[in-house]
mmCIF file of C-alpha atoms and ligand atoms in Angstrom:
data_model
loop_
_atom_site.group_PDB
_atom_site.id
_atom_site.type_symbol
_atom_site.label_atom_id
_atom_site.label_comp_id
_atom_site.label_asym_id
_atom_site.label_seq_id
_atom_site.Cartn_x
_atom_site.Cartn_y
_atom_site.Cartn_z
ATOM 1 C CA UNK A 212 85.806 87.292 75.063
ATOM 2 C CA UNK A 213 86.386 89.899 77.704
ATOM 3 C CA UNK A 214 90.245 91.388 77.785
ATOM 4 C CA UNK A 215 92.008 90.780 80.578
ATOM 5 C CA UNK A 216 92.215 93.842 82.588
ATOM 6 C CA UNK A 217 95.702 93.785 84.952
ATOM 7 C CA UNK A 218 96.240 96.875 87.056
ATOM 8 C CA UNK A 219 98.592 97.849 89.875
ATOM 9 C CA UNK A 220 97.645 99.882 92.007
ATOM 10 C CA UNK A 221 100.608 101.514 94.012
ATOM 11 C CA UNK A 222 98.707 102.858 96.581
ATOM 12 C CA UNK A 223 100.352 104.902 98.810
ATOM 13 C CA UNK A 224 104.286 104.371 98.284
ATOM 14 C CA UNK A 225 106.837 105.255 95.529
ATOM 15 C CA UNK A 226 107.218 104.335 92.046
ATOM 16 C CA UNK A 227 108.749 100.511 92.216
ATOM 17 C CA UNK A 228 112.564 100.650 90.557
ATOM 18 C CA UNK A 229 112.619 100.088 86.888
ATOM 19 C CA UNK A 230 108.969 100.723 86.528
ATOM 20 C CA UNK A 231 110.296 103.060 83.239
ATOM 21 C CA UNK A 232 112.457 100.860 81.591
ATOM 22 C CA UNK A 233 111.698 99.114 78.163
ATOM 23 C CA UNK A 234 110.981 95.609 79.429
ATOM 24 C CA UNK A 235 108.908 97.169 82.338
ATOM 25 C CA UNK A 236 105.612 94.848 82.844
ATOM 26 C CA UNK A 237 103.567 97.738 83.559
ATOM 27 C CA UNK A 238 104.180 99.012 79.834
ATOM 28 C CA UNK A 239 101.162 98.215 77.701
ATOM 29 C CA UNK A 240 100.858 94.535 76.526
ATOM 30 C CA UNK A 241 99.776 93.312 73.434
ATOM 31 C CA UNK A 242 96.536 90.700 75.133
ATOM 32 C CA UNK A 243 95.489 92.349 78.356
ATOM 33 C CA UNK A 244 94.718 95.864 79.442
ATOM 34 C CA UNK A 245 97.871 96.747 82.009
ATOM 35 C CA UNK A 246 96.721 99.698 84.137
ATOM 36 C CA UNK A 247 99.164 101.401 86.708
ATOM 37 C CA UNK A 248 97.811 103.274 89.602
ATOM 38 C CA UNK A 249 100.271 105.293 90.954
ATOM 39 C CA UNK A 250 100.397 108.292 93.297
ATOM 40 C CA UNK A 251 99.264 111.325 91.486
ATOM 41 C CA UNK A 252 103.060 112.574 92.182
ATOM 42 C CA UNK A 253 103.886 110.083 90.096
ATOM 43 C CA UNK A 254 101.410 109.743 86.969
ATOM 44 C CA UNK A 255 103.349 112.215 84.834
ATOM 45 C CA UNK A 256 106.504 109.719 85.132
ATOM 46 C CA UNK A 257 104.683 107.019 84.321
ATOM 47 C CA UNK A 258 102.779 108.422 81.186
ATOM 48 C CA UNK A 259 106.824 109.409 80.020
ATOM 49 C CA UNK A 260 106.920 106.106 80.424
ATOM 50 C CA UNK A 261 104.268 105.588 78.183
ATOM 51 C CA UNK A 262 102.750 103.408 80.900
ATOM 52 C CA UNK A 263 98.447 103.312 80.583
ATOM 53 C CA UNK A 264 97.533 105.057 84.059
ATOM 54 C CA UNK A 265 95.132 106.127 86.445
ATOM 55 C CA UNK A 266 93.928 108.110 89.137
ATOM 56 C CA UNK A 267 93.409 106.668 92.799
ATOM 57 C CA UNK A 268 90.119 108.470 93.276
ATOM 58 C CA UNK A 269 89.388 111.901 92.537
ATOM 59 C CA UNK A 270 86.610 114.434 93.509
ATOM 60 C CA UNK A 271 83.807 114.861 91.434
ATOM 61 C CA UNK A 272 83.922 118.634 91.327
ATOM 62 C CA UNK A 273 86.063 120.115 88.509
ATOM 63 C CA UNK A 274 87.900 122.224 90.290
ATOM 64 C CA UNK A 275 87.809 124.652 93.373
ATOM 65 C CA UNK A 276 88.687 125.283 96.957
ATOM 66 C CA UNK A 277 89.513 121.373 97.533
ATOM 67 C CA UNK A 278 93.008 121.950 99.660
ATOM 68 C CA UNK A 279 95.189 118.455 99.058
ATOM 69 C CA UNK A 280 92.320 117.124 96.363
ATOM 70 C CA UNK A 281 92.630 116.483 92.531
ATOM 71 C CA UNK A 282 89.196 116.177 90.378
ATOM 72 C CA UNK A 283 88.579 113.677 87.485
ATOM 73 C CA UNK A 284 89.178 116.534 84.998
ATOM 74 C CA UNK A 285 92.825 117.266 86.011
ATOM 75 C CA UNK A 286 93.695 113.679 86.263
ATOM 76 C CA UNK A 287 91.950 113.868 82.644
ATOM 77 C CA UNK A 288 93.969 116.461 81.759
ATOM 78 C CA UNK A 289 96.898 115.014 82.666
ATOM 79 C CA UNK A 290 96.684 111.805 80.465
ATOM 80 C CA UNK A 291 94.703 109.198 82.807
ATOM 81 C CA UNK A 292 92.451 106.734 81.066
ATOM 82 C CA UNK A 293 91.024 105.414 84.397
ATOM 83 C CA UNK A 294 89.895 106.027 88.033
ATOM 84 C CA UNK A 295 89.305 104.641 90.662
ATOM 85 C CA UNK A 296 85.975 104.713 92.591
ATOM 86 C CA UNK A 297 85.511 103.827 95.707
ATOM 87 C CA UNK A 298 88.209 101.847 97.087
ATOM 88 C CA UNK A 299 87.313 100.370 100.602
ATOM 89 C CA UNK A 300 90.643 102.768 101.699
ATOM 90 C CA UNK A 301 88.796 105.349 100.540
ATOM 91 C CA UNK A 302 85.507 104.802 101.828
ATOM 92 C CA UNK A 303 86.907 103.862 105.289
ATOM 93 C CA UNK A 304 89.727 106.040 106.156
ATOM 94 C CA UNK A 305 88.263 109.357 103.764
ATOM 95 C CA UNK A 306 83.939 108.436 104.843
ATOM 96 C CA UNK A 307 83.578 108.131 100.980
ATOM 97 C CA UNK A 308 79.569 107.108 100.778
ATOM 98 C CA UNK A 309 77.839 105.112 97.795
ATOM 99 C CA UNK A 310 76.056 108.715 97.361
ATOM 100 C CA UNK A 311 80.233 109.870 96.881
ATOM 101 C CA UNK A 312 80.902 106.947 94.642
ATOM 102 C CA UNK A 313 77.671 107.050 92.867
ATOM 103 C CA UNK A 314 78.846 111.302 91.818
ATOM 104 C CA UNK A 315 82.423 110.249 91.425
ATOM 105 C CA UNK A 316 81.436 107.722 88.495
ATOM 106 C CA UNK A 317 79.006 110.186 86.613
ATOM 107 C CA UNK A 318 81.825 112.678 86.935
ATOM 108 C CA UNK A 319 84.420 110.414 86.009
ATOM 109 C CA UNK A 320 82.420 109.603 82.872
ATOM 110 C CA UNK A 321 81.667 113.195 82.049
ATOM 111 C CA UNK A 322 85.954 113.814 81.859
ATOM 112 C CA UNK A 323 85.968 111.078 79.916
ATOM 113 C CA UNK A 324 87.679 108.564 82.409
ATOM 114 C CA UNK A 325 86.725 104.793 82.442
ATOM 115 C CA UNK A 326 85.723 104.321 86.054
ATOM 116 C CA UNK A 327 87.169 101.367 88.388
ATOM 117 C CA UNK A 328 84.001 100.662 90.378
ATOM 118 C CA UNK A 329 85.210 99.100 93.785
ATOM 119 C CA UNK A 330 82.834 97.551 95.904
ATOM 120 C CA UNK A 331 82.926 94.386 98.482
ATOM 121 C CA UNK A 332 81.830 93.477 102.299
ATOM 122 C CA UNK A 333 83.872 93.758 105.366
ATOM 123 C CA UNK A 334 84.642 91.119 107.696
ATOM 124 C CA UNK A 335 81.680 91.726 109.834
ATOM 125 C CA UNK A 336 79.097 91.780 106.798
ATOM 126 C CA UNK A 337 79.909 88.565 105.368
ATOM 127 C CA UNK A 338 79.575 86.651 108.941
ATOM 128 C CA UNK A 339 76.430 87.954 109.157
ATOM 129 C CA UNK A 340 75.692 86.748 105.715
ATOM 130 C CA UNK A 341 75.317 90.242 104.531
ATOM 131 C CA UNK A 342 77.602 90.637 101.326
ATOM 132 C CA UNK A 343 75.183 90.653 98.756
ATOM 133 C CA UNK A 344 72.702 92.670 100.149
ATOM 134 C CA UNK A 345 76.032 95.415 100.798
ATOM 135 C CA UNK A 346 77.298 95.198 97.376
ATOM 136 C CA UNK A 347 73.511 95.183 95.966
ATOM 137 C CA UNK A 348 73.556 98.224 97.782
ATOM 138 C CA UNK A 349 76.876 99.345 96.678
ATOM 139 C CA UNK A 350 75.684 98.915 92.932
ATOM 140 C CA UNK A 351 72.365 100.163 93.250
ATOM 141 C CA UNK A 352 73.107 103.455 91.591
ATOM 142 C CA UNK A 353 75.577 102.861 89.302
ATOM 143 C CA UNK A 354 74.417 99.964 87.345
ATOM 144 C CA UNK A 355 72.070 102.401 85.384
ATOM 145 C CA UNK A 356 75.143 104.446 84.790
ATOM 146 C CA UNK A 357 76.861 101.704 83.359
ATOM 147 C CA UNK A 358 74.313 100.974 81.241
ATOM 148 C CA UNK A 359 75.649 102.947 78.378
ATOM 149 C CA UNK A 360 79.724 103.508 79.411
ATOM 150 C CA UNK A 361 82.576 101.305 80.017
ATOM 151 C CA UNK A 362 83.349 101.210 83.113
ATOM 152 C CA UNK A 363 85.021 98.129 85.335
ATOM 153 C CA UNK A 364 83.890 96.477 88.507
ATOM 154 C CA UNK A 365 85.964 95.510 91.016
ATOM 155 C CA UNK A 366 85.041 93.388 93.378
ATOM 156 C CA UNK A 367 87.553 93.791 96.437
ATOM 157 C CA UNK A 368 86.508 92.116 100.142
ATOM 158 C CA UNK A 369 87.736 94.349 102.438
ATOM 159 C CA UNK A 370 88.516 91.086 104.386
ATOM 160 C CA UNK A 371 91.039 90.123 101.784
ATOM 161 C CA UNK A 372 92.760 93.494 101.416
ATOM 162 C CA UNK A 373 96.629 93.019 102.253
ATOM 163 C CA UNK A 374 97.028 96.493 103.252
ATOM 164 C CA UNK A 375 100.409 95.038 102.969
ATOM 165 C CA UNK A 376 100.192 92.097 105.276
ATOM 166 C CA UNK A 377 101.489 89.361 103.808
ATOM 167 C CA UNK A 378 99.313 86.779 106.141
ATOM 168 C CA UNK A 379 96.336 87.893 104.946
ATOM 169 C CA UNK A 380 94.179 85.500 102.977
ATOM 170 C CA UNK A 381 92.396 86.316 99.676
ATOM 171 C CA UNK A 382 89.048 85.280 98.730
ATOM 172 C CA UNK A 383 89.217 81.186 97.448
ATOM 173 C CA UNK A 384 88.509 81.217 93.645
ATOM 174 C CA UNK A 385 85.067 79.656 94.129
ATOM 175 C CA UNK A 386 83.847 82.001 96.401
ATOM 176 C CA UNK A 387 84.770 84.979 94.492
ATOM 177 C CA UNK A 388 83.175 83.586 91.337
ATOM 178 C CA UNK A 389 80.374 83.072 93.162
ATOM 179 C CA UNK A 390 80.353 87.166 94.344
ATOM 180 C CA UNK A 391 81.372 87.187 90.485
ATOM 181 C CA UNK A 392 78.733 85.577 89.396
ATOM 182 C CA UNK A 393 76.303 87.486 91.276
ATOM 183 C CA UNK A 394 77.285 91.183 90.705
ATOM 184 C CA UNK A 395 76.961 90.058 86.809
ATOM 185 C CA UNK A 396 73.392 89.141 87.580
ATOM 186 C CA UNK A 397 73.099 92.799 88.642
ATOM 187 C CA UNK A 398 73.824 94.213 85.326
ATOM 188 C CA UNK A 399 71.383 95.132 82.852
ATOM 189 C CA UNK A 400 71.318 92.226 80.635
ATOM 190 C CA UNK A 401 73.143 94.324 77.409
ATOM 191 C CA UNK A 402 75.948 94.500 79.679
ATOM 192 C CA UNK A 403 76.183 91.590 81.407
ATOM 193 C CA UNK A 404 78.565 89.953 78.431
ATOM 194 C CA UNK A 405 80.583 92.557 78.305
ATOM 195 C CA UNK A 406 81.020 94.527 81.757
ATOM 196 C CA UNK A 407 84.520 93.714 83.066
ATOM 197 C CA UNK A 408 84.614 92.444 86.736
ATOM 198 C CA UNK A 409 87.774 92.019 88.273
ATOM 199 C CA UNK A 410 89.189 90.395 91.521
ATOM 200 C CA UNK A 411 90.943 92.612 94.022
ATOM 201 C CA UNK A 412 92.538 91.399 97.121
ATOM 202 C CA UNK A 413 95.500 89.809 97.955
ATOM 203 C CA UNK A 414 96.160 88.691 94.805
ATOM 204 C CA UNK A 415 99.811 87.289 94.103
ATOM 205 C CA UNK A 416 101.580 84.721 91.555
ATOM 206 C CA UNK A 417 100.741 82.124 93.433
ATOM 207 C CA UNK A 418 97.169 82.462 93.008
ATOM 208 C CA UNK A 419 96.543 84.291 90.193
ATOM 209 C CA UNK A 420 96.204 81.656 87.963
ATOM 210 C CA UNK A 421 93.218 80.252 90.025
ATOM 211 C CA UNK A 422 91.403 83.248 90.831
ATOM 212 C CA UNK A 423 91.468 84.039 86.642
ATOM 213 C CA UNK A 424 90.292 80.606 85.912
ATOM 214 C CA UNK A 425 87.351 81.159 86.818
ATOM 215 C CA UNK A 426 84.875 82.593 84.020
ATOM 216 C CA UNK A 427 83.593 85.539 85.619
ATOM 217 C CA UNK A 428 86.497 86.790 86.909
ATOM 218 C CA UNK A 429 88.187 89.190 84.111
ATOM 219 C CA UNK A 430 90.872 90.532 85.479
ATOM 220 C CA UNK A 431 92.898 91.586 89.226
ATOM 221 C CA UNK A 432 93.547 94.805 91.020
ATOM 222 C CA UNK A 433 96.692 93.683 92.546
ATOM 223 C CA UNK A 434 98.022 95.972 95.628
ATOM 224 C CA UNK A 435 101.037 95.081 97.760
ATOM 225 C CA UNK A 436 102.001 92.202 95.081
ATOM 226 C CA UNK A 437 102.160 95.298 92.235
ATOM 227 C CA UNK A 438 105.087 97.142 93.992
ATOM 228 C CA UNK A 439 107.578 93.800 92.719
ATOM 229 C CA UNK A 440 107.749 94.273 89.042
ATOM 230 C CA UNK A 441 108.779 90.063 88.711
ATOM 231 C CA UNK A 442 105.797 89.338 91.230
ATOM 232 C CA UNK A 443 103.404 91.792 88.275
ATOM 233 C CA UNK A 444 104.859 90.665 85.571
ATOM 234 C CA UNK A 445 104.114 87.078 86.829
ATOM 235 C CA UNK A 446 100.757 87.490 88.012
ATOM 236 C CA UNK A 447 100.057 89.025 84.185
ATOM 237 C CA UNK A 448 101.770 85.456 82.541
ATOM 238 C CA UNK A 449 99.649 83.930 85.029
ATOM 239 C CA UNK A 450 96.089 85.982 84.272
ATOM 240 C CA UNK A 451 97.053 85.112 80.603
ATOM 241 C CA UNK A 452 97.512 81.482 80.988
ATOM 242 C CA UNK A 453 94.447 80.991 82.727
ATOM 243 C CA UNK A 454 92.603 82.985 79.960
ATOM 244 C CA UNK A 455 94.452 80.527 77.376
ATOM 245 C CA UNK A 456 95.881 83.476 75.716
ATOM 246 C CA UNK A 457 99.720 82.688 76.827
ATOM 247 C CA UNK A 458 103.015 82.934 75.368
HETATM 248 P P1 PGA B 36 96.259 94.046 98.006
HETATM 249 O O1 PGA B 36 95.429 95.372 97.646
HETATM 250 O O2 PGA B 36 96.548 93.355 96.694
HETATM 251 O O3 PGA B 36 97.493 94.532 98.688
HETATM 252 O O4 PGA B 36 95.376 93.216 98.879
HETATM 253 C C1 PGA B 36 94.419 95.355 96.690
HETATM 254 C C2 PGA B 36 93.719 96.683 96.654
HETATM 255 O O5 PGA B 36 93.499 97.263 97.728
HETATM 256 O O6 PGA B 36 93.390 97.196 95.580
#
């Protein structure tokens, strides 16, 4: 079985209250993999806290005239485990390409950094019945590179994205099982067991427990709903339960 992977990612905004404290839910747990996200102001506080973190994205260079960038061997250097690659933010509001992405993940492998592989269709690609030919294209690259690492997936329609609106609507469980489903069938078969894929997109307590019902769904990158620890510590009871690996 695949361990639940549970991250927060902070995004842009400050370090929720109590994030440090002993019964923090973004501490390690004992039967999923809790990842925080934070800004890269704050990844020192949260390793202090002893808190498993990551990088938002990073250039793939290792260092260098980059004014305002970080590379995947500083946030290396500075304790992350993870990073990720590719975020729709990132891709949208920064022009990251799948060429980007694709030199991102071989450089985040080279530091030593598990990659978070995001991918997913906007709003406009899956009316025109275009999302798996996008996140084909998305993947193209990088499933070879996966081939021999461990990296995640995460599949994140840019439609469902909060960006902090709370009236936004994520994907329905069966449809993202189906995208599941289907970026699995992309692997190389050695990897198709084990590859994570995780959900990304609105998810909240409320649905949690759906979305990770469904088989191929291993895990959520959880945005707006990470910044409430109750709301992140819920949506991990919830991940758990569905997994039947509760308290
Ligand atoms: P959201 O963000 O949970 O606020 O929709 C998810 C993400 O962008 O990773």
């Amino acid at each position: 079985m695949r361990t639940p992977f549970i991250a927060a990612n902070w995004k842009m905004h400050v370090a929720p209250d109590g994030f440090d404290a002993s019964t923090s839910p973004y501490r390690p747990h004992p039967r999923a993999d809790v990842v925080v996200f934070p800004t890269a102001l704050d990844i020192a506080a949260c390793e202090r806290a002893e808190i498993i973190v990551g990088g938002q994205g990073a250039r793939p260079e290792g260092h260098g005239a980059f004014t305002g960038d970080i590379s995947m061997e500083l946030l290396a250097a500075r304790g992350c485990r993870y990073v990720l690659c590719g975020h729709s933010e990132r891709r949208l509001k920064h022009g990251e390409t799948d060429d980007d992405v694709t030199a991102q993940v071989i450089a985040a492998l080279e530091a030593a950094l598990h990659p978070v592989i995001c991918v997913g269709e906007s709003a406009a690609d899956r009316e025109k019945g275009k999302s798996e030919k996008v996140i084909s294209a998305q993947l193209k690259a990088i499933i070879s590179i996966l081939t021999s690492s461990d990296g995640i997936i995460a599949y994140e329609p840019v439609w469902a994205i909060s960006g902090g609106n709370k009236d936004v609507q994520p994907a329905g469980p069966e449809d993202a099982q189906k995208m599941h489903a289907f970026i699995r069938s992309l692997l190389p078969k050695e990897r198709r067991d084990t590859v994570r894929i995780i959900y990304g997109g609105s998810a909240k307590p409320d649905n949690a427990f759906k979305l990770m019902r469904e088989p191929d769904i291993d895990g959520l990158l959880v945005g707006g709903a990470s910044l409430d620890p109750d709301h992140f510590k819920k949506i991990i009871e919830m991940s758990l339960d569905a997994k039947g690996l509760g308290d």
